[in-house]
Coordinates of C-alpha atoms in Angstrom, one line a residue:
X1 CA 38.0 113.7 14.5
X2 CA 41.5 112.5 15.3
X3 CA 42.9 116.0 14.2
X4 CA 40.5 117.7 16.7
X5 CA 41.6 115.4 19.5
X6 CA 45.3 116.1 18.6
X7 CA 44.6 119.9 18.7
X8 CA 42.9 119.6 22.0
X9 CA 45.9 117.8 23.4
X10 CA 48.1 120.5 22.0
X11 CA 46.0 123.1 23.7
X12 CA 46.3 121.3 27.1
X13 CA 50.0 120.9 26.6
X14 CA 50.7 124.6 25.8
X15 CA 48.3 125.7 28.5
X16 CA 50.2 123.7 31.2
X17 CA 53.5 125.0 29.8
X18 CA 52.2 128.6 30.0
X19 CA 51.0 128.2 33.6
X20 CA 54.4 126.6 34.6
X21 CA 56.2 129.6 33.0
X22 CA 54.1 132.0 35.0
X23 CA 54.9 130.1 38.2
X24 CA 58.6 130.1 37.3
X25 CA 58.5 133.8 36.6
X26 CA 56.9 134.5 40.0
X27 CA 59.4 132.2 41.8
X28 CA 62.4 133.9 40.2
X29 CA 61.0 137.3 41.1
X30 CA 60.6 136.3 44.8
X31 CA 64.1 134.9 44.7
X32 CA 65.5 138.2 43.4
X33 CA 63.3 140.4 45.6
X34 CA 62.9 138.5 48.9
X35 CA 60.3 139.8 51.3
X36 CA 58.2 141.7 48.7
X37 CA 54.5 140.9 48.4
X38 CA 54.9 138.9 51.6
X39 CA 52.3 139.5 54.4
X40 CA 55.1 138.9 57.0
X41 CA 57.6 141.3 55.4
X42 CA 58.7 144.0 57.8
X43 CA 57.7 147.5 56.7
X44 CA 59.8 149.6 59.1
X45 CA 63.3 149.6 60.5
X46 CA 64.4 146.1 61.4
X47 CA 67.6 144.1 62.0
X48 CA 68.9 142.2 59.1
X49 CA 69.3 138.4 59.1
X50 CA 71.5 137.0 60.3
X51 CA 71.3 138.9 63.5
X52 CA 74.2 140.9 64.8
X53 CA 76.9 139.0 66.6
X54 CA 76.0 138.4 70.2
X55 CA 79.4 137.1 71.3
X56 CA 82.5 138.9 70.2
X57 CA 86.0 137.8 71.3
X58 CA 89.2 139.8 71.1
X59 CA 92.7 139.7 72.6
X60 CA 93.2 141.5 75.9
X61 CA 94.1 145.1 75.3
X62 CA 92.9 145.1 71.6
X63 CA 89.8 146.8 70.2
X64 CA 86.5 144.9 70.0
X65 CA 84.2 145.8 67.2
X66 CA 80.4 145.4 67.5
X67 CA 78.4 145.6 64.2
X68 CA 74.8 146.5 63.9
X69 CA 73.0 146.2 60.6
X70 CA 69.5 147.8 60.3
X71 CA 67.4 148.0 57.1
X72 CA 64.8 150.6 56.1
X73 CA 66.1 153.3 58.5
X74 CA 64.4 156.6 57.9
X75 CA 66.2 159.9 57.6
X76 CA 65.0 161.1 61.1
X77 CA 65.6 157.7 62.7
X78 CA 68.8 156.7 64.5
X79 CA 70.5 153.7 65.9
X80 CA 71.3 153.7 69.6
X81 CA 73.6 151.5 71.6
X82 CA 72.5 150.6 75.2
X83 CA 74.6 148.7 77.7
X84 CA 72.4 145.9 79.0
X85 CA 73.6 145.6 82.6
X86 CA 72.6 149.1 83.6
X87 CA 70.5 150.2 80.6
X88 CA 72.9 153.1 80.0
X89 CA 72.6 154.7 76.6
X90 CA 76.1 154.8 75.2
X91 CA 75.2 156.5 71.9
X92 CA 72.4 157.7 69.7
X93 CA 73.2 158.1 66.0
X94 CA 76.8 159.5 65.9
X95 CA 76.5 161.2 69.4
X96 CA 78.4 159.5 72.2
X97 CA 77.1 159.7 75.8
X98 CA 79.8 157.6 77.5
X99 CA 82.4 159.2 79.7
X100 CA 84.7 156.3 79.0
X101 CA 86.7 157.4 75.9
X102 CA 87.3 153.8 74.9
X103 CA 83.8 153.8 73.5
X104 CA 83.5 155.1 69.9
X105 CA 80.7 155.0 67.4
X106 CA 81.2 155.0 63.6
X107 CA 79.0 155.0 60.5
X108 CA 79.0 151.9 58.4
X109 CA 82.1 151.2 56.3
X110 CA 82.1 148.7 53.5
X111 CA 84.6 146.5 51.7
X112 CA 84.5 146.0 47.9
X113 CA 86.6 143.4 46.1
X114 CA 87.8 144.0 42.6
X115 CA 89.4 141.3 40.4
X116 CA 88.7 138.8 37.5
X117 CA 86.3 136.0 38.1
X118 CA 88.2 133.6 35.8
X119 CA 91.9 133.0 36.0
X120 CA 94.1 130.7 33.8
X121 CA 95.9 127.9 35.7
X122 CA 99.5 128.8 36.2
X123 CA 98.9 132.6 36.3
X124 CA 98.6 134.9 39.2
X125 CA 95.4 135.7 41.1
X126 CA 95.3 139.4 42.0
X127 CA 92.4 140.7 44.2
X128 CA 92.0 144.2 45.6
X129 CA 89.8 145.0 48.5
X130 CA 88.9 148.7 48.9
X131 CA 87.4 149.8 52.2
X132 CA 85.8 153.2 52.4
X133 CA 87.4 154.0 55.7
X134 CA 90.6 156.2 55.9
X135 CA 93.3 155.0 58.2
X136 CA 91.2 152.1 59.2
X137 CA 91.6 150.7 62.7
X138 CA 91.9 147.0 63.1
X139 CA 92.9 144.3 60.7
X140 CA 91.9 143.0 57.3
X141 CA 91.5 139.3 57.0
X142 CA 91.3 137.2 53.8
X143 CA 89.4 133.9 53.7
X144 CA 89.2 131.2 51.1
X145 CA 86.1 129.0 51.3
X146 CA 85.7 130.0 55.0
X147 CA 89.4 129.3 55.9
X148 CA 91.6 132.2 56.9
X149 CA 94.6 132.7 54.5
X150 CA 98.1 132.7 55.9
X151 CA 101.1 134.6 54.5
X152 CA 102.7 131.4 53.3
X153 CA 103.8 129.8 50.0
X154 CA 102.3 131.5 47.0
X155 CA 100.0 133.7 49.1
X156 CA 100.9 137.3 49.9
X157 CA 98.8 140.1 51.4
X158 CA 99.6 143.8 51.5
X159 CA 97.4 146.4 53.2
X160 CA 97.9 150.2 53.2
X161 CA 95.7 153.2 54.1
X162 CA 95.6 156.9 53.3
X163 CA 93.3 159.8 53.9
X164 CA 90.7 158.4 51.5
X165 CA 90.5 154.7 52.0
X166 CA 92.2 151.5 53.0
X167 CA 93.3 149.0 50.3
X168 CA 94.3 145.4 50.8
X169 CA 95.9 143.4 48.0
X170 CA 95.8 139.6 47.9
X171 CA 98.2 137.8 45.5
X172 CA 98.4 134.1 44.8
X173 CA 101.1 133.0 42.4
X174 CA 100.9 130.0 40.0
X175 CA 97.2 129.4 40.7
X176 CA 95.9 125.8 40.4
X177 CA 92.3 124.5 40.4
X178 CA 92.5 124.1 44.2
X179 CA 92.6 127.9 44.4
X180 CA 89.1 128.1 42.9
X181 CA 86.3 129.1 45.3
X182 CA 85.0 131.9 47.4
X183 CA 87.3 134.7 48.5
X184 CA 86.2 137.0 51.3
X185 CA 87.8 140.3 52.4
X186 CA 86.8 140.8 56.1
X187 CA 87.9 144.0 57.8
X188 CA 87.4 143.9 61.6
X189 CA 85.8 147.4 61.5
X190 CA 83.7 147.2 58.3
X191 CA 81.3 145.1 56.4
X192 CA 82.9 142.2 54.4
X193 CA 82.7 141.5 50.7
X194 CA 83.3 138.3 48.7
X195 CA 84.0 137.1 45.1
X196 CA 83.9 133.7 43.4
X197 CA 87.1 132.8 41.5
X198 CA 87.4 130.0 39.0
X199 CA 90.8 128.8 38.0
X200 CA 90.5 127.4 34.5
X201 CA 92.8 124.8 33.0
X202 CA 93.5 125.4 29.3
X203 CA 91.2 123.4 27.1
X204 CA 88.5 123.0 29.8
X205 CA 85.3 124.9 30.2
X206 CA 84.7 126.9 33.4
X207 CA 82.5 125.2 36.0
X208 CA 79.8 127.8 35.5
X209 CA 79.6 127.0 31.8
X210 CA 79.6 123.2 32.4
X211 CA 76.7 123.4 34.8
X212 CA 74.7 125.9 32.7
X213 CA 74.8 128.7 35.2
X214 CA 73.7 131.9 33.6
X215 CA 72.7 130.3 30.3
X216 CA 69.3 128.9 31.2
X217 CA 66.4 130.5 29.2
X218 CA 64.6 133.2 31.2
X219 CA 61.0 132.7 32.2
X220 CA 60.3 136.2 31.0
X221 CA 61.4 135.1 27.5
X222 CA 59.5 131.8 27.5
X223 CA 56.1 133.5 28.4
X224 CA 55.7 135.6 25.3
X225 CA 56.8 132.6 23.2
X226 CA 54.4 130.1 24.7
X227 CA 51.4 132.5 24.6
X228 CA 51.2 132.8 20.8
X229 CA 51.6 129.0 20.5
X230 CA 48.8 128.5 23.0
X231 CA 46.5 130.8 21.1
X232 CA 47.4 129.1 17.7
X233 CA 46.6 125.7 19.1
X234 CA 43.4 126.9 20.6
X235 CA 42.2 128.4 17.3
X236 CA 43.0 125.2 15.4
X237 CA 41.1 123.2 18.0
X238 CA 38.0 125.4 17.5
X239 CA 38.2 125.5 13.7
X240 CA 38.8 121.8 13.0
X241 CA 35.6 120.5 14.7
X242 CA 33.5 123.0 12.7
X243 CA 35.2 121.9 9.5
X244 CA 34.4 118.2 10.2
X245 CA 30.6 118.9 10.6

């Protein structure tokens, strides 16, 4: 009788573990695919979150860039810019309707950062930001953990452009753990990109390995493992009571 009770307990344990693995799998799917299977998810063109900048500041005489990010835009759909004070349509798609030549409209350009995620302490951090915009107008700013980088000390920045793209190089000599963190390449006329850099001291594990990031067992792997165990425990729970009769 005690064996049957034990088997029933095992069935309950494996059943709860199986249910939790299914819940975990669903949560991970929602995290990786936000908005899917959600009754409130937009199905047509919509502005991406966070919303486009509502207040843009620039130096007198310099160029101001206004960015608009729209998702799920169809082939025959276009983005229009309208001046609020007089509802004048400035542009539709790539067509410009403003007589003032200072207005220009451009398609989306994007930055892409290339470089190693792990760097040994004492070595040099080399990051390259490629912007798919030839002879880009405006500046390219580099940020470390949200703070703009200056051309001081071990930090050097070199930006050049040609007929194909614009490339900005960030170099930090004799890197130390304080140089770990998030690096962002932010062109004033294109979408930004970022990368996480870890400066590793010899003999120490990277932070991502210490915290277990990327090494946790996948819920998709746990589910097929738990299911056979659940069925095995269930079969034992059904067989043992019959054997005791």
